[in-house]
Coordinates of C-alpha atoms and ligand atoms in Angstrom, one line a residue:
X16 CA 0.0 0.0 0.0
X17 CA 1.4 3.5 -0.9
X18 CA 2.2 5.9 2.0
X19 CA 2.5 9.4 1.1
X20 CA 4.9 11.3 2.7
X21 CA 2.7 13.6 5.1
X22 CA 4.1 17.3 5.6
X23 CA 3.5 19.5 8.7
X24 CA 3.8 22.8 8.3
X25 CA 5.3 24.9 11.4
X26 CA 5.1 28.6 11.8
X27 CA 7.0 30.0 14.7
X28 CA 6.2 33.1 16.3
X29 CA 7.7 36.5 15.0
X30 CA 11.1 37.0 16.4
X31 CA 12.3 39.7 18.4
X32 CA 13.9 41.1 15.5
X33 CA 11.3 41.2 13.4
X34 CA 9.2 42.5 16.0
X35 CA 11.9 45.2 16.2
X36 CA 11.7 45.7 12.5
X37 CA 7.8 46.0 12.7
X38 CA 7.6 43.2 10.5
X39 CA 3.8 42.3 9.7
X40 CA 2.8 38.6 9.3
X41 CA 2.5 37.3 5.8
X42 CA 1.1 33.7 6.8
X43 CA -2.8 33.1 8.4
X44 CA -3.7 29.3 9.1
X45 CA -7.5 28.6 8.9
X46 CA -9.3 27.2 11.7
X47 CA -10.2 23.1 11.5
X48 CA -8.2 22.9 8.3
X49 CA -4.6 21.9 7.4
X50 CA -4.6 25.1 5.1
X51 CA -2.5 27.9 5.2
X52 CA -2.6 31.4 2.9
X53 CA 0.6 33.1 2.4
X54 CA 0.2 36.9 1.1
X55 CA -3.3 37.7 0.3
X56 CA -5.0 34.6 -1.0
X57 CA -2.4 32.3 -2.0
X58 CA -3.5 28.6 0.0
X59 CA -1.7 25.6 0.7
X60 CA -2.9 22.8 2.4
X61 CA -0.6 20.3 4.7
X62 CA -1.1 16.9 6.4
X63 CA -0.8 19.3 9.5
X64 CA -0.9 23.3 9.9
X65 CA 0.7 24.1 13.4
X66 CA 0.6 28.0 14.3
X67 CA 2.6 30.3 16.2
X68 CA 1.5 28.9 19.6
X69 CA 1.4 25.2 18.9
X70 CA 3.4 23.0 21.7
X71 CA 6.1 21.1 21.2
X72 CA 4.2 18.1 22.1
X73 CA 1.3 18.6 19.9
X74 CA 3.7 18.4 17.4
X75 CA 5.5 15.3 18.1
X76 CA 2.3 13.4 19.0
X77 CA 0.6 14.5 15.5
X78 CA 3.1 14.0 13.1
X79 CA 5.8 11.8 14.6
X80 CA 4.7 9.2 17.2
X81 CA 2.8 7.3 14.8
X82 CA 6.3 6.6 12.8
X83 CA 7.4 5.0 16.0
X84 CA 4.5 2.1 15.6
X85 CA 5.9 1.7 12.4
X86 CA 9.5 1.1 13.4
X87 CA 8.3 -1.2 15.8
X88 CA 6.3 -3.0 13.0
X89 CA 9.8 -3.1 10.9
X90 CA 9.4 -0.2 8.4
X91 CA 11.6 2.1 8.1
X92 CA 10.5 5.9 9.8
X93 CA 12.2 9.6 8.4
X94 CA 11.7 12.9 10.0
X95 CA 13.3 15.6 7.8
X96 CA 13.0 19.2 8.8
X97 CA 13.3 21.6 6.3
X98 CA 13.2 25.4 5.6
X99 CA 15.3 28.9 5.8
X100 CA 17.7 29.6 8.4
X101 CA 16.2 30.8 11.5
X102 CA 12.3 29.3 10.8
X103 CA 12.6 26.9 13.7
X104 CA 14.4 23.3 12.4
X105 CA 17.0 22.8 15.1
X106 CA 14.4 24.0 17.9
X107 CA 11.4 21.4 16.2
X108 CA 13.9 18.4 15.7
X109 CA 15.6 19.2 19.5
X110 CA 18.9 19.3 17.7
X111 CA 20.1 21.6 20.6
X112 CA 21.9 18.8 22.8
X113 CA 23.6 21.0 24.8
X114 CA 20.9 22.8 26.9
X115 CA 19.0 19.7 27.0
X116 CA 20.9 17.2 28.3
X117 CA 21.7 19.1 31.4
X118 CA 18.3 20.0 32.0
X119 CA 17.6 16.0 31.4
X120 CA 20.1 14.7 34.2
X121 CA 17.9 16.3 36.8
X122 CA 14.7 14.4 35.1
X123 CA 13.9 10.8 34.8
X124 CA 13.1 8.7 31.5
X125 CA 9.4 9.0 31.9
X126 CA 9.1 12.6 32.9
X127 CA 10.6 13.9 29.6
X128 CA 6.9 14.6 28.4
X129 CA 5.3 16.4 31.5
X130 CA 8.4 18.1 33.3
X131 CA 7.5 21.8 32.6
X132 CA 11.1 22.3 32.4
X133 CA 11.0 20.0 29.4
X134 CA 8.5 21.9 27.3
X135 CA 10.6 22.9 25.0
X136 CA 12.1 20.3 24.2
X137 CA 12.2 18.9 20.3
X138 CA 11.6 15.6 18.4
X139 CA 14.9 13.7 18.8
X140 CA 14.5 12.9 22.4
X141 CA 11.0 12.8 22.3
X142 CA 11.3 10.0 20.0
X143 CA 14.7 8.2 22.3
X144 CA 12.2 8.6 25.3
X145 CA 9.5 7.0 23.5
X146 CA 11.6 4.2 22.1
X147 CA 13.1 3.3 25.7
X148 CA 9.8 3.5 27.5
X149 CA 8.1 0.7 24.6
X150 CA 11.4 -1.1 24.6
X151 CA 10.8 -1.4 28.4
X152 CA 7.5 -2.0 28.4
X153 CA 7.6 -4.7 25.6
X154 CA 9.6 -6.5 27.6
X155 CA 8.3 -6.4 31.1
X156 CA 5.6 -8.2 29.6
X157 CA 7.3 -10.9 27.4
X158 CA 11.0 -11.4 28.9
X159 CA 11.8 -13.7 25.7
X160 CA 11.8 -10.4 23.7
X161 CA 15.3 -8.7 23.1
X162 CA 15.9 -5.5 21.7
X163 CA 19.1 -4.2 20.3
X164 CA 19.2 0.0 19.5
X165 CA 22.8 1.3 17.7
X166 CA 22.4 5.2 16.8
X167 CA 25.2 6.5 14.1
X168 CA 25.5 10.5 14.0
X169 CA 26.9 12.2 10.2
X170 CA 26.9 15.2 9.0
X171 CA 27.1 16.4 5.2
X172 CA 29.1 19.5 5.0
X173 CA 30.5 20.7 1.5
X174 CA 29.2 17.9 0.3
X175 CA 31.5 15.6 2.8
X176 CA 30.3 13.0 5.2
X177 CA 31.5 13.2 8.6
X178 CA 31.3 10.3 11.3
X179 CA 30.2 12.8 14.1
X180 CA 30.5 9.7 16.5
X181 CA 34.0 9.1 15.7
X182 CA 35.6 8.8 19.0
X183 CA 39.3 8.7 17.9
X184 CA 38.8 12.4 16.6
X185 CA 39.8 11.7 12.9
X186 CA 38.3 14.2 10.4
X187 CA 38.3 11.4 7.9
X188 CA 35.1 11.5 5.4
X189 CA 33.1 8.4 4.6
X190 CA 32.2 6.8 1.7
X191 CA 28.9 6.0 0.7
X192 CA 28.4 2.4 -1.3
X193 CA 25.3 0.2 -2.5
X194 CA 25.2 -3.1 -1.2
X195 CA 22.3 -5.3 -2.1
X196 CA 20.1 -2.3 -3.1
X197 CA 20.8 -0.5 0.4
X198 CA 22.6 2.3 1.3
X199 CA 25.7 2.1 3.4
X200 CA 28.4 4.3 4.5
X201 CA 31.5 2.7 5.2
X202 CA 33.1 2.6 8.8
X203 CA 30.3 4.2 10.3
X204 CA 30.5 4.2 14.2
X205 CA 27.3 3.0 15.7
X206 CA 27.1 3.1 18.8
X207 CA 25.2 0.6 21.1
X208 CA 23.0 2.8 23.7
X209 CA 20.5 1.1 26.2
X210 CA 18.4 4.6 27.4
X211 CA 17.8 8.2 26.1
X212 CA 19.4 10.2 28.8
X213 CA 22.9 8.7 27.8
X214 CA 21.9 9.0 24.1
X215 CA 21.5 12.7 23.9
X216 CA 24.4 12.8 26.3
X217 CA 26.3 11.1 23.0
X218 CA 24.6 13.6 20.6
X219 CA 25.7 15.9 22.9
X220 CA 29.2 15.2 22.1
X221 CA 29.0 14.8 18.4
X222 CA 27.8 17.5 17.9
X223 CA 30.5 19.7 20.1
X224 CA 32.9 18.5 17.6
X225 CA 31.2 20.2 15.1
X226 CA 29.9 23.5 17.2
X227 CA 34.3 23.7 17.5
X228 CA 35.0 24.0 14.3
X229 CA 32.5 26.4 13.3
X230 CA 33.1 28.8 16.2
X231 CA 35.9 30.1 14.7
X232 CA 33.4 31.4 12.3
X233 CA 31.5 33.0 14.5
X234 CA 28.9 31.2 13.4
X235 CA 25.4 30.6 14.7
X236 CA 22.9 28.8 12.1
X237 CA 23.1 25.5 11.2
X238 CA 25.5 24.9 8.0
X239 CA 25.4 21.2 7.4
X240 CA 22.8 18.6 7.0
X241 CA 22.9 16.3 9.8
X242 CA 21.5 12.7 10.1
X243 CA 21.0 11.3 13.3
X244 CA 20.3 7.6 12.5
X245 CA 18.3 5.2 15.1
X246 CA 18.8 1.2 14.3
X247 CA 16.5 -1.2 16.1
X248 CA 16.9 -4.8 16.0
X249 CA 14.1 -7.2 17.7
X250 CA 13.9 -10.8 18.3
X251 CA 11.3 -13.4 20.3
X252 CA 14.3 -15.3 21.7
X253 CA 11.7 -17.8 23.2
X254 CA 11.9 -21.8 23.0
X255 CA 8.6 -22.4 22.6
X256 CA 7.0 -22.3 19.3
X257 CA 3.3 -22.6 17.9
X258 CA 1.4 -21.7 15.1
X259 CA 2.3 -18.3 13.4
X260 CA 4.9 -18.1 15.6
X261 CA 7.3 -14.7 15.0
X262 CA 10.0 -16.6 17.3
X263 CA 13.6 -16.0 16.0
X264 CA 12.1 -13.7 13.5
X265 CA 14.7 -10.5 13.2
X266 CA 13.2 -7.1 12.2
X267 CA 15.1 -4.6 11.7
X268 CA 14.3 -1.1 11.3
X269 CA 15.7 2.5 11.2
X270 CA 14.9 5.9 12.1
X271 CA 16.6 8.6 10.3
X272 CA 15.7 12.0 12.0
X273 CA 17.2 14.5 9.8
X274 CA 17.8 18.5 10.5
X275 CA 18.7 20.0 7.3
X276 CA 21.0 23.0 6.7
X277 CA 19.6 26.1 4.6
X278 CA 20.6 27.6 1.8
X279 CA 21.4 31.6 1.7
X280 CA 20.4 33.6 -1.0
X281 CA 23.7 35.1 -1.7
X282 CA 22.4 38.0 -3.2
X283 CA 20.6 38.9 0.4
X284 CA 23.1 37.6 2.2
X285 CA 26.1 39.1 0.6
X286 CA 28.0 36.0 1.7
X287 CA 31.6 35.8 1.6
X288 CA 34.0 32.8 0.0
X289 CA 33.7 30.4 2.3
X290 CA 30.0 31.1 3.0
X291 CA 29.6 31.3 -0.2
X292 CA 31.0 27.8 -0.7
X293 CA 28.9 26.2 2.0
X294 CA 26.0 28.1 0.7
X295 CA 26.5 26.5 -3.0
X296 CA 27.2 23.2 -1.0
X297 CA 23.9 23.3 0.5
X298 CA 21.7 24.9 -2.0
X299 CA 23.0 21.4 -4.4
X300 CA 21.9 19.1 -1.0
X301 CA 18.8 20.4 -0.9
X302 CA 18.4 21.5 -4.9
X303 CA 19.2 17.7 -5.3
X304 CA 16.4 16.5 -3.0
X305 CA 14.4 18.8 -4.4
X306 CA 14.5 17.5 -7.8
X307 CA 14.3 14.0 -6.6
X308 CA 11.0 14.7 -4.7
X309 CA 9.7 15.6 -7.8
X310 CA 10.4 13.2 -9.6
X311 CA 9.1 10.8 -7.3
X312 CA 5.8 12.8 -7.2
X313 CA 5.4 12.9 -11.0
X314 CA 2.1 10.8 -11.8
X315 CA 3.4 7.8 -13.5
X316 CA 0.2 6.2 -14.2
X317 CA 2.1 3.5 -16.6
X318 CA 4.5 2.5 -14.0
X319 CA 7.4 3.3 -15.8
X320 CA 10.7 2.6 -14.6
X321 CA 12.3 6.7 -14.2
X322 CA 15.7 8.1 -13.7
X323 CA 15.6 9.1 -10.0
X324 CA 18.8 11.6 -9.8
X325 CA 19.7 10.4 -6.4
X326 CA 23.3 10.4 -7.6
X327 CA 23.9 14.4 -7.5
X328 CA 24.5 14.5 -4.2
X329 CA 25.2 13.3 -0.6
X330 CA 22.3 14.5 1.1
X331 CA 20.2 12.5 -1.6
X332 CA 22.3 9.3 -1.5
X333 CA 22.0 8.7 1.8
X334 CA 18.6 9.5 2.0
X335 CA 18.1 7.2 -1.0
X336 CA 16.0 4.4 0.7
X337 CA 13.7 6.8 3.0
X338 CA 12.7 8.3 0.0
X339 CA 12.9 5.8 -3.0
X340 CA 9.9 4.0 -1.1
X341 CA 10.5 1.8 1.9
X342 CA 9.9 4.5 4.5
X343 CA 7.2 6.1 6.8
X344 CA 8.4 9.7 5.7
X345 CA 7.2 13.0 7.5
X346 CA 8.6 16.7 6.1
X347 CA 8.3 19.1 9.1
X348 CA 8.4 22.6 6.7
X349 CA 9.0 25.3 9.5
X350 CA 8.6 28.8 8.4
X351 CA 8.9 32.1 9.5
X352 CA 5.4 34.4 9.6
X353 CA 7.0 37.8 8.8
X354 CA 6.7 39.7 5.4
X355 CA 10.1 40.3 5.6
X356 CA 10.7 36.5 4.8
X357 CA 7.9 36.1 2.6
X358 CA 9.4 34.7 -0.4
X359 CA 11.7 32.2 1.6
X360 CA 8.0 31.3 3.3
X361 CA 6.8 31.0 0.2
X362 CA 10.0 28.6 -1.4
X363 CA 9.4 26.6 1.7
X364 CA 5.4 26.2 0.8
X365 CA 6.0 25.1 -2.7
X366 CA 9.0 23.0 -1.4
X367 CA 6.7 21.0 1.2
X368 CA 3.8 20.9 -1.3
X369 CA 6.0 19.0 -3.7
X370 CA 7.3 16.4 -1.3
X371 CA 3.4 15.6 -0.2
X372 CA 3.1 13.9 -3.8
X373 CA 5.2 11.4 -3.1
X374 CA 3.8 8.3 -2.5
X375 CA 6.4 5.6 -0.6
X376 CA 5.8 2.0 -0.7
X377 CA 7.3 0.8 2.7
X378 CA 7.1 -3.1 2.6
X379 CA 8.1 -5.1 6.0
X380 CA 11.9 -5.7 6.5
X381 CA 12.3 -8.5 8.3
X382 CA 15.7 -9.4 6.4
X383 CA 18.8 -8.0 6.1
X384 CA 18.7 -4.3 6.2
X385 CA 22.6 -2.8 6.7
X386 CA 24.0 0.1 8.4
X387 CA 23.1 3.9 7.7
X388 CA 24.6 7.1 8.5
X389 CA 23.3 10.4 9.7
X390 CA 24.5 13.6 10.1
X391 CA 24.5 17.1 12.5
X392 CA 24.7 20.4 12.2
X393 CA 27.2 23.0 11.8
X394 CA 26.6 26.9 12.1
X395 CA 26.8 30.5 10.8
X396 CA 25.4 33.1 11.1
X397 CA 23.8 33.7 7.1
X398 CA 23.5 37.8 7.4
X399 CA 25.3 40.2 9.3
X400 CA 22.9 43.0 11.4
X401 CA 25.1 45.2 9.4
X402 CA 24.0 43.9 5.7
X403 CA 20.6 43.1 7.3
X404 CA 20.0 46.7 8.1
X405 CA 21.2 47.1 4.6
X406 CA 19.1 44.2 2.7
X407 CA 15.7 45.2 4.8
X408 CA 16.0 49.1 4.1
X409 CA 16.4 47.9 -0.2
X410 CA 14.0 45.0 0.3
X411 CA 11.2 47.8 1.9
X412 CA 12.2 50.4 -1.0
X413 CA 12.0 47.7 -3.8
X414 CA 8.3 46.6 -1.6
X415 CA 7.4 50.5 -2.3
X416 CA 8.2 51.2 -5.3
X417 CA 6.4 47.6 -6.6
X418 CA 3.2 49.0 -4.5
X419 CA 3.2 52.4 -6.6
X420 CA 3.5 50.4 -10.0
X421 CA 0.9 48.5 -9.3
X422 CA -2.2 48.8 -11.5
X423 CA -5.6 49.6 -9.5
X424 CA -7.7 46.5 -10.4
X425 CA -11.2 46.6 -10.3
X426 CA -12.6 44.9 -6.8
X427 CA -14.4 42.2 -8.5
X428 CA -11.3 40.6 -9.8
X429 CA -10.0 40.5 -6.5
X430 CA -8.6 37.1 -7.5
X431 CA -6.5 37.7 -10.6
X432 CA -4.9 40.8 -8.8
X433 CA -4.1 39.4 -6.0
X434 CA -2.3 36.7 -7.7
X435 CA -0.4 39.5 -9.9
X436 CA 0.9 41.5 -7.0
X437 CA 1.3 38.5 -4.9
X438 CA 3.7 37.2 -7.8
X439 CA 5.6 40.6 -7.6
X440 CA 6.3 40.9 -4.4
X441 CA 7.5 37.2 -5.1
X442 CA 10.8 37.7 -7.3
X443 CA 11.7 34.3 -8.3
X444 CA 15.5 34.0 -8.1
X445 CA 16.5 32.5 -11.3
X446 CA 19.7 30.7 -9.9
X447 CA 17.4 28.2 -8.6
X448 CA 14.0 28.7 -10.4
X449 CA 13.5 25.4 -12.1
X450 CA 11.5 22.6 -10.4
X451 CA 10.5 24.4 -7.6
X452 CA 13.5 27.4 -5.9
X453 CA 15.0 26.9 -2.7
X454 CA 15.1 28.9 0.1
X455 CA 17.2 29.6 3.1
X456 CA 17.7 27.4 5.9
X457 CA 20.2 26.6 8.8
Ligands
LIG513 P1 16.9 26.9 12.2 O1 17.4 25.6 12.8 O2 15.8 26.7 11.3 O3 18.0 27.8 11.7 P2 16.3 27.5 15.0 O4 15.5 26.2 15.3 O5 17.7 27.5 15.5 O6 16.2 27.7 13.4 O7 15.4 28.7 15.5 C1 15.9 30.0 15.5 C2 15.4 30.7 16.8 O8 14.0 30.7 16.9 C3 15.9 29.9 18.1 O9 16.3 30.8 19.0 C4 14.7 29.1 18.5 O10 14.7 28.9 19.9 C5 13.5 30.1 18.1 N1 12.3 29.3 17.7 C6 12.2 28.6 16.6 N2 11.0 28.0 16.5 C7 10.3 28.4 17.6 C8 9.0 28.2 18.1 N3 8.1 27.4 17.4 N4 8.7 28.7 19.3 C9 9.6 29.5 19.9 N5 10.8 29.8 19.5 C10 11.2 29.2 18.4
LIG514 MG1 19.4 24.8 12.7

């Protein structure tokens, strides 16, 4: 049976920035209905619409516990948050280790999802605390049950793969290769872990190694795609058999929870060589899954075998088997509700729009399925409250002088208009405008 892969669309609140910039909202959600209108009348509709003031938990129990029952069932389960720098990724996914796993060593296992303290907290642990608590419960009731959970942590930066759990500090990268139709990368660390509080202490680590590197940037948004990959293993060890018996059956399943970098604009972000570099880096990761989201959500009503470009790049290749079909898949699309970001809001909409046409195929795997990677995050800062001083005052003035050259159209074609002046407040960069353009992320 096809799954499509379901989208939730987030929109966080207006920052303190924009607030300071008396940025207006461009977004409204509509009440009962997974619908959202961007500018003045342009809809989209989601698997989920969460607004400004929707919890953290609301959000994991929606969209992401069900891919739990999955894993447990032996499919395969993706989370992949995308959208510009600063819309809210790293705070949905729970990518911020640090914070976290000191408020976590005051708190038990269980009390991740009521502690007050813990509101905040994201998707990863959510899911580790979720995964334990089952685990432990499973087998409280039937002790013959054993459970084995590895986690492997990469990160895809210029297009490199780094082993973020790779204790002996080596900066090699890693190789990806195709064995038996699945995705490996080779000499992967996973790690063995046996509860969530030591889990996210690991992240924790991987991810300083990372944070290091880029502080000497001064950098504060997330630059790299990272993968944070969960393995599970399961087996009835009992010696008793009967009829339909899943004794000695092995399932094994993954979770890949994925916080994607963003790509910069470089013409509003005025971004230097190496920013530059990262920026072209990331805007082919996610260009690349762009284009292969599409083509996997082209109608093929013949069932032709198509040319999936998997191939042009990393982020895409290891991704391969969430997205070729063998995955519960869910696209958290976070966005940010002021005009100022409109048109990145707007790439973002389009973006998650195309990725709801895909429909997945995920089939059982109780067979051999092999190791995969995952990835974290490095940061910078994408625009300087300098050039952003700079890039608001032209972006207002260009806003203006559109407004004037507008045409008054007649109230009763309130539609057409409103699609025309939506469109030019919309430039469409033409670097990126082909399938659908990407915006910013980090
Ligand atoms: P990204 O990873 O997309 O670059 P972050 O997740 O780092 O963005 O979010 C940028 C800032 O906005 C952070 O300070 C984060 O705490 C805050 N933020 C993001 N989403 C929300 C939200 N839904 N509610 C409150 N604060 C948020
Ligand atoms: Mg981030």
């Amino acid at each position: 049976m096809a799954v499509p892969v379901k989208v939730a669309l987030r929109i966080r609140p207006l920052n303190q920035r924009e607030k300071n910039d008396e940025c207006s909202e461009c977004l409204r959600t509509i009440s009962n209905k997974p619908q959202i209108i961007i500018g003045k009348d342009k809809p989209f509709t989601y698997d989920y619409v969460f607004g400004q003031n929707t919890a953290q938990i609301d959000i994991y129990e929606a969209s992401v516990q069900p891919l739990l029952d999955a894993l447990f069932k032996g499919y395969n389960a993706t989370v992949l948050a995308y959208g510009q720098t600063g819309s809210g990724k790293t705070y949905s996914m729970g990518s911020g280790y640090a914070a976290l796993s000191s408020a976590m060593a005051s708190v038990s296992n269980v009390e991740i999802q009521t502690s007050s303290i813990l509101n905040e907290v994201g998707v990863i642990p959510r899911v580790l605390n979720d995964l334990f608590t089952r685990i432990d419960n499973q087998q409280n009731s039937n002790k013959d049950l054993k459970f084995s959970v590895k986690v492997s942590f990469v990160e895809v930066y210029n297009e490199e793969i780094k082993d973020l759990f790779n204790l002996k500090g080596t900066q090699e990268t890693l190789n990806i290769i195709e064995e038996n139709k699945t995705i490996r990368v080779m000499n992967l660390s996973e790690i063995e872990v046996k509860d969530s509080i030591s889990t996210i202490q690991l992240l924790k680590r991987g991810s300083k190694g990372r944070v290091v590197g880029c502080t000497s940037m001064n950098d504060q948004s997330s630059r790299s795609h990272a993968i944070f990959t969960i393995f599970l293993e399961q087996v009835n060890c009992s010696s008793q058999s009967g009829p339909n018996s899943d004794i000695g059956r092995l399932i094994k399943s993954k979770f890949h929870l994925v916080d994607l970098a963003g790509s910069e604009r470089q013409n509003k972000t005025k971004a230097e060589r190496i920013r530059l570099k990262e920026g072209i880096n990331i805007n082919l990761g996610l260009l690349a899954l762009g284009n292969v989201i599409s083509v996997l959500g082209e109608e093929n009503p013949d069932n032709k075998p198509k040319h999936v470009p998997y191939r042009e790049s990393k982020l895409t290749r290891l991704l391969q088997d969430s997205l070729a079909g063998n995955s519960h898949t869910v696209m958290i699309a976070c966005v940010s509700p002021a005009d100022f970001n409109m048109e990145e809001s707007l790439n973002t909409l389009r973006y998650a729009d195309r990725a709801r046409k895909i429909k997945n195929k995920p089939k059982d795997s109780p067979s051999i399925r092999i190791v995969q990677p995952r990835a974290h995050l490095s940061r910078s800062s994408t625009i300087s409250s300098a050039n952003r001083k700079k890039v608001l005052e032209e972006w207002r003035l260009k806003k203006q002088e559109e407004e004037k050259s507008k045409p008054k159209k007649p109230a009763f074609k309130i539609g057409a208009s409103a699609q025309t002046s939506f469109k030019s407040l919309v430039p469409t960069s033409s670097t990126f405008d082909f399938a659908f353009s990407v915006s910013g992320s980090g």
